[in-house]
């Protein structure tokens, strides 16, 4: 018996989205029909691609739901477009957000920022947490965490507003 509830064989493919070309794995319709995609169109999952652990989301497109594979992930797995893959996964907690320590510390010291953070959707929190966590140095993570906290509360020095955070580069 497998640890994972779902598995399938696929291939690394491409998706041309506006001006971007993404490397993706498409979700087979037979598997998609078993998933709660109506309730969660961007279904978060955790599992393995060719025995390499991953977490991500199946995202809808005109060609069906797909999982985006960034260039760093492809390189780490030794994959290229056209190569076969075996994907095994479970449905993840849709509200779970892994928040970097730097952001947790900053929010815990600012009640207004914490309240604004708590009012965000899990997806928005996840995006902001990723922005902080993707920084290479602790100093940059600290700076980004502070900018987010200031932006959430509208204080000077914040480079983020709750309405415009998706279009504003910090």
PDB file of C-alpha atoms in Angstrom:
ATOM      1  CA  UNK A   1       0.000   0.000   0.000  1.00  0.00           C
ATOM      2  CA  UNK A   2       1.337   3.415  -0.982  1.00  0.00           C
ATOM      3  CA  UNK A   3       1.710   6.325   1.424  1.00  0.00           C
ATOM      4  CA  UNK A   4       0.212   8.534  -1.291  1.00  0.00           C
ATOM      5  CA  UNK A   5      -3.460   8.542  -2.248  1.00  0.00           C
ATOM      6  CA  UNK A   6      -2.842   9.536  -5.870  1.00  0.00           C
ATOM      7  CA  UNK A   7      -0.189   8.683  -8.440  1.00  0.00           C
ATOM      8  CA  UNK A   8       0.268   8.891 -12.177  1.00  0.00           C
ATOM      9  CA  UNK A   9       2.845   8.791 -14.957  1.00  0.00           C
ATOM     10  CA  UNK A  10       3.289  12.039 -16.850  1.00  0.00           C
ATOM     11  CA  UNK A  11       5.746  14.068 -18.840  1.00  0.00           C
ATOM     12  CA  UNK A  12       7.372  17.449 -18.298  1.00  0.00           C
ATOM     13  CA  UNK A  13       5.567  19.721 -20.741  1.00  0.00           C
ATOM     14  CA  UNK A  14       5.385  23.442 -21.457  1.00  0.00           C
ATOM     15  CA  UNK A  15       2.622  25.978 -21.012  1.00  0.00           C
ATOM     16  CA  UNK A  16       2.814  29.278 -22.856  1.00  0.00           C
ATOM     17  CA  UNK A  17       1.080  31.784 -20.594  1.00  0.00           C
ATOM     18  CA  UNK A  18       1.047  35.338 -21.936  1.00  0.00           C
ATOM     19  CA  UNK A  19       4.752  36.187 -22.250  1.00  0.00           C
ATOM     20  CA  UNK A  20       5.974  33.370 -19.992  1.00  0.00           C
ATOM     21  CA  UNK A  21       6.838  29.789 -20.868  1.00  0.00           C
ATOM     22  CA  UNK A  22       6.369  27.483 -17.884  1.00  0.00           C
ATOM     23  CA  UNK A  23       7.539  23.897 -17.424  1.00  0.00           C
ATOM     24  CA  UNK A  24       4.555  21.935 -16.136  1.00  0.00           C
ATOM     25  CA  UNK A  25       3.129  18.495 -15.460  1.00  0.00           C
ATOM     26  CA  UNK A  26      -0.498  18.154 -16.516  1.00  0.00           C
ATOM     27  CA  UNK A  27      -2.938  16.374 -14.230  1.00  0.00           C
ATOM     28  CA  UNK A  28      -4.732  13.510 -16.027  1.00  0.00           C
ATOM     29  CA  UNK A  29      -8.502  13.977 -16.280  1.00  0.00           C
ATOM     30  CA  UNK A  30      -9.116  10.613 -14.561  1.00  0.00           C
ATOM     31  CA  UNK A  31      -7.208  11.849 -11.483  1.00  0.00           C
ATOM     32  CA  UNK A  32      -8.691  15.365 -11.695  1.00  0.00           C
ATOM     33  CA  UNK A  33     -12.188  13.872 -11.521  1.00  0.00           C
ATOM     34  CA  UNK A  34     -11.326  12.350  -8.125  1.00  0.00           C
ATOM     35  CA  UNK A  35     -10.118  15.638  -6.605  1.00  0.00           C
ATOM     36  CA  UNK A  36     -12.075  18.499  -4.969  1.00  0.00           C
ATOM     37  CA  UNK A  37     -11.118  20.958  -7.716  1.00  0.00           C
ATOM     38  CA  UNK A  38     -14.542  22.646  -7.713  1.00  0.00           C
ATOM     39  CA  UNK A  39     -14.065  23.632  -4.073  1.00  0.00           C
ATOM     40  CA  UNK A  40     -10.322  24.295  -4.457  1.00  0.00           C
ATOM     41  CA  UNK A  41      -9.459  25.314  -8.054  1.00  0.00           C
ATOM     42  CA  UNK A  42      -5.827  25.797  -6.996  1.00  0.00           C
ATOM     43  CA  UNK A  43      -5.520  22.567  -5.071  1.00  0.00           C
ATOM     44  CA  UNK A  44      -2.460  22.391  -2.803  1.00  0.00           C
ATOM     45  CA  UNK A  45      -0.711  19.017  -2.770  1.00  0.00           C
ATOM     46  CA  UNK A  46       2.393  17.403  -1.274  1.00  0.00           C
ATOM     47  CA  UNK A  47       4.230  14.400  -2.581  1.00  0.00           C
ATOM     48  CA  UNK A  48       7.065  13.202  -4.779  1.00  0.00           C
ATOM     49  CA  UNK A  49       8.110  13.666  -8.369  1.00  0.00           C
ATOM     50  CA  UNK A  50      10.451  10.792  -9.292  1.00  0.00           C
ATOM     51  CA  UNK A  51      11.156  10.299  -5.554  1.00  0.00           C
ATOM     52  CA  UNK A  52      11.990  14.016  -5.129  1.00  0.00           C
ATOM     53  CA  UNK A  53       9.779  15.651  -2.432  1.00  0.00           C
ATOM     54  CA  UNK A  54       7.660  18.610  -3.509  1.00  0.00           C
ATOM     55  CA  UNK A  55       4.753  20.758  -2.424  1.00  0.00           C
ATOM     56  CA  UNK A  56       2.754  22.900  -4.787  1.00  0.00           C
ATOM     57  CA  UNK A  57      -0.642  23.404  -6.325  1.00  0.00           C
ATOM     58  CA  UNK A  58      -2.488  22.133  -9.355  1.00  0.00           C
ATOM     59  CA  UNK A  59      -3.535  25.292 -11.184  1.00  0.00           C
ATOM     60  CA  UNK A  60      -6.324  25.496 -13.772  1.00  0.00           C
ATOM     61  CA  UNK A  61      -5.667  26.492 -17.384  1.00  0.00           C
ATOM     62  CA  UNK A  62      -7.399  26.043 -20.712  1.00  0.00           C
ATOM     63  CA  UNK A  63      -5.493  22.739 -21.154  1.00  0.00           C
ATOM     64  CA  UNK A  64      -6.470  21.384 -17.725  1.00  0.00           C
ATOM     65  CA  UNK A  65      -4.912  21.533 -14.284  1.00  0.00           C
ATOM     66  CA  UNK A  66      -1.131  21.565 -14.081  1.00  0.00           C
ATOM     67  CA  UNK A  67       1.728  21.768 -11.607  1.00  0.00           C
ATOM     68  CA  UNK A  68       4.384  24.385 -12.399  1.00  0.00           C
ATOM     69  CA  UNK A  69       7.999  23.258 -12.086  1.00  0.00           C
ATOM     70  CA  UNK A  70      10.477  26.082 -11.622  1.00  0.00           C
ATOM     71  CA  UNK A  71      13.881  25.927 -13.252  1.00  0.00           C
ATOM     72  CA  UNK A  72      15.645  25.291  -9.923  1.00  0.00           C
ATOM     73  CA  UNK A  73      13.361  22.345  -9.183  1.00  0.00           C
ATOM     74  CA  UNK A  74      13.841  20.917 -12.681  1.00  0.00           C
ATOM     75  CA  UNK A  75      17.605  21.214 -12.368  1.00  0.00           C
ATOM     76  CA  UNK A  76      17.644  19.618  -8.900  1.00  0.00           C
ATOM     77  CA  UNK A  77      15.634  16.668 -10.225  1.00  0.00           C
ATOM     78  CA  UNK A  78      17.680  16.392 -13.421  1.00  0.00           C
ATOM     79  CA  UNK A  79      14.575  16.900 -15.560  1.00  0.00           C
ATOM     80  CA  UNK A  80      13.983  18.604 -18.890  1.00  0.00           C
ATOM     81  CA  UNK A  81      10.930  19.193 -21.048  1.00  0.00           C
ATOM     82  CA  UNK A  82       9.811  15.944 -22.665  1.00  0.00           C
ATOM     83  CA  UNK A  83      11.149  13.669 -19.932  1.00  0.00           C
ATOM     84  CA  UNK A  84       8.802  11.190 -18.211  1.00  0.00           C
ATOM     85  CA  UNK A  85       7.922  11.576 -14.536  1.00  0.00           C
ATOM     86  CA  UNK A  86       6.102   9.633 -11.867  1.00  0.00           C
ATOM     87  CA  UNK A  87       4.096  11.895  -9.593  1.00  0.00           C
ATOM     88  CA  UNK A  88       2.681  10.688  -6.263  1.00  0.00           C
ATOM     89  CA  UNK A  89       0.771  13.017  -3.960  1.00  0.00           C
ATOM     90  CA  UNK A  90      -1.712  13.639  -1.177  1.00  0.00           C
ATOM     91  CA  UNK A  91      -4.035  16.597  -0.818  1.00  0.00           C
ATOM     92  CA  UNK A  92      -2.415  19.125   1.529  1.00  0.00           C
ATOM     93  CA  UNK A  93      -4.071  21.307   4.155  1.00  0.00           C
ATOM     94  CA  UNK A  94      -5.416  24.132   2.001  1.00  0.00           C
ATOM     95  CA  UNK A  95      -5.040  26.711   4.797  1.00  0.00           C
ATOM     96  CA  UNK A  96      -1.497  25.793   5.842  1.00  0.00           C
ATOM     97  CA  UNK A  97       1.118  28.538   5.476  1.00  0.00           C
ATOM     98  CA  UNK A  98       4.787  27.971   6.310  1.00  0.00           C
ATOM     99  CA  UNK A  99       5.847  31.340   7.713  1.00  0.00           C
ATOM    100  CA  UNK A 100       9.590  32.094   7.964  1.00  0.00           C
ATOM    101  CA  UNK A 101      10.898  32.830  11.459  1.00  0.00           C
ATOM    102  CA  UNK A 102      11.847  36.369  10.445  1.00  0.00           C
ATOM    103  CA  UNK A 103       8.268  37.180   9.489  1.00  0.00           C
ATOM    104  CA  UNK A 104       6.829  35.451  12.567  1.00  0.00           C
ATOM    105  CA  UNK A 105       9.092  37.510  14.805  1.00  0.00           C
ATOM    106  CA  UNK A 106       8.245  40.771  13.082  1.00  0.00           C
ATOM    107  CA  UNK A 107       4.501  40.129  13.215  1.00  0.00           C
ATOM    108  CA  UNK A 108       4.586  39.038  16.859  1.00  0.00           C
ATOM    109  CA  UNK A 109       6.083  42.415  17.783  1.00  0.00           C
ATOM    110  CA  UNK A 110       3.382  44.438  15.986  1.00  0.00           C
ATOM    111  CA  UNK A 111      -0.224  43.764  17.016  1.00  0.00           C
ATOM    112  CA  UNK A 112      -1.718  45.795  14.142  1.00  0.00           C
ATOM    113  CA  UNK A 113       0.434  43.994  11.563  1.00  0.00           C
ATOM    114  CA  UNK A 114      -0.518  40.623  13.081  1.00  0.00           C
ATOM    115  CA  UNK A 115      -4.227  41.500  12.859  1.00  0.00           C
ATOM    116  CA  UNK A 116      -3.838  42.616   9.239  1.00  0.00           C
ATOM    117  CA  UNK A 117      -1.901  39.405   8.482  1.00  0.00           C
ATOM    118  CA  UNK A 118      -4.614  37.283  10.085  1.00  0.00           C
ATOM    119  CA  UNK A 119      -7.227  39.001   7.890  1.00  0.00           C
ATOM    120  CA  UNK A 120      -5.446  37.924   4.687  1.00  0.00           C
ATOM    121  CA  UNK A 121      -6.462  34.790   2.818  1.00  0.00           C
ATOM    122  CA  UNK A 122      -4.152  31.777   3.154  1.00  0.00           C
ATOM    123  CA  UNK A 123      -3.065  32.259  -0.458  1.00  0.00           C
ATOM    124  CA  UNK A 124      -2.033  35.876   0.112  1.00  0.00           C
ATOM    125  CA  UNK A 125      -0.226  34.933   3.321  1.00  0.00           C
ATOM    126  CA  UNK A 126       1.521  32.098   1.469  1.00  0.00           C
ATOM    127  CA  UNK A 127       2.709  34.468  -1.260  1.00  0.00           C
ATOM    128  CA  UNK A 128       4.086  36.982   1.228  1.00  0.00           C
ATOM    129  CA  UNK A 129       5.714  34.240   3.292  1.00  0.00           C
ATOM    130  CA  UNK A 130       7.354  32.882   0.144  1.00  0.00           C
ATOM    131  CA  UNK A 131       8.625  36.362  -0.718  1.00  0.00           C
ATOM    132  CA  UNK A 132      10.344  36.602   2.677  1.00  0.00           C
ATOM    133  CA  UNK A 133      11.553  33.002   2.737  1.00  0.00           C
ATOM    134  CA  UNK A 134      12.998  33.109  -0.777  1.00  0.00           C
ATOM    135  CA  UNK A 135      15.609  35.707   0.189  1.00  0.00           C
ATOM    136  CA  UNK A 136      19.120  34.270   0.308  1.00  0.00           C
ATOM    137  CA  UNK A 137      20.375  36.102   3.393  1.00  0.00           C
ATOM    138  CA  UNK A 138      18.983  36.643   6.865  1.00  0.00           C
ATOM    139  CA  UNK A 139      19.408  40.393   6.499  1.00  0.00           C
ATOM    140  CA  UNK A 140      17.264  40.435   3.363  1.00  0.00           C
ATOM    141  CA  UNK A 141      14.630  38.209   4.986  1.00  0.00           C
ATOM    142  CA  UNK A 142      14.521  40.600   7.978  1.00  0.00           C
ATOM    143  CA  UNK A 143      14.211  43.617   5.678  1.00  0.00           C
ATOM    144  CA  UNK A 144      11.410  42.035   3.660  1.00  0.00           C
ATOM    145  CA  UNK A 145       9.563  40.997   6.821  1.00  0.00           C
ATOM    146  CA  UNK A 146       9.714  44.568   8.131  1.00  0.00           C
ATOM    147  CA  UNK A 147       8.537  45.998   4.798  1.00  0.00           C
ATOM    148  CA  UNK A 148       5.580  43.621   4.813  1.00  0.00           C
ATOM    149  CA  UNK A 149       4.640  44.491   8.400  1.00  0.00           C
ATOM    150  CA  UNK A 150       4.870  48.215   7.664  1.00  0.00           C
ATOM    151  CA  UNK A 151       2.907  47.790   4.449  1.00  0.00           C
ATOM    152  CA  UNK A 152       0.161  45.801   6.145  1.00  0.00           C
ATOM    153  CA  UNK A 153      -0.392  48.650   8.590  1.00  0.00           C
ATOM    154  CA  UNK A 154       0.148  51.508   6.137  1.00  0.00           C
ATOM    155  CA  UNK A 155       3.138  52.845   8.053  1.00  0.00           C
ATOM    156  CA  UNK A 156       5.985  54.774   6.372  1.00  0.00           C
ATOM    157  CA  UNK A 157       8.648  52.486   4.969  1.00  0.00           C
ATOM    158  CA  UNK A 158       6.194  49.822   3.904  1.00  0.00           C
ATOM    159  CA  UNK A 159       6.326  48.891   0.260  1.00  0.00           C
ATOM    160  CA  UNK A 160       3.113  46.961   0.311  1.00  0.00           C
ATOM    161  CA  UNK A 161      -0.559  47.714   0.486  1.00  0.00           C
ATOM    162  CA  UNK A 162      -3.141  45.035   1.079  1.00  0.00           C
ATOM    163  CA  UNK A 163      -4.880  46.035  -2.168  1.00  0.00           C
ATOM    164  CA  UNK A 164      -1.793  46.244  -4.352  1.00  0.00           C
ATOM    165  CA  UNK A 165       0.602  43.664  -2.938  1.00  0.00           C
ATOM    166  CA  UNK A 166       0.259  41.406  -5.985  1.00  0.00           C
ATOM    167  CA  UNK A 167       1.401  44.117  -8.368  1.00  0.00           C
ATOM    168  CA  UNK A 168       3.987  45.828  -6.173  1.00  0.00           C
ATOM    169  CA  UNK A 169       7.536  44.540  -6.232  1.00  0.00           C
ATOM    170  CA  UNK A 170       9.155  44.895  -2.844  1.00  0.00           C
TER     171      UNK A 170
END
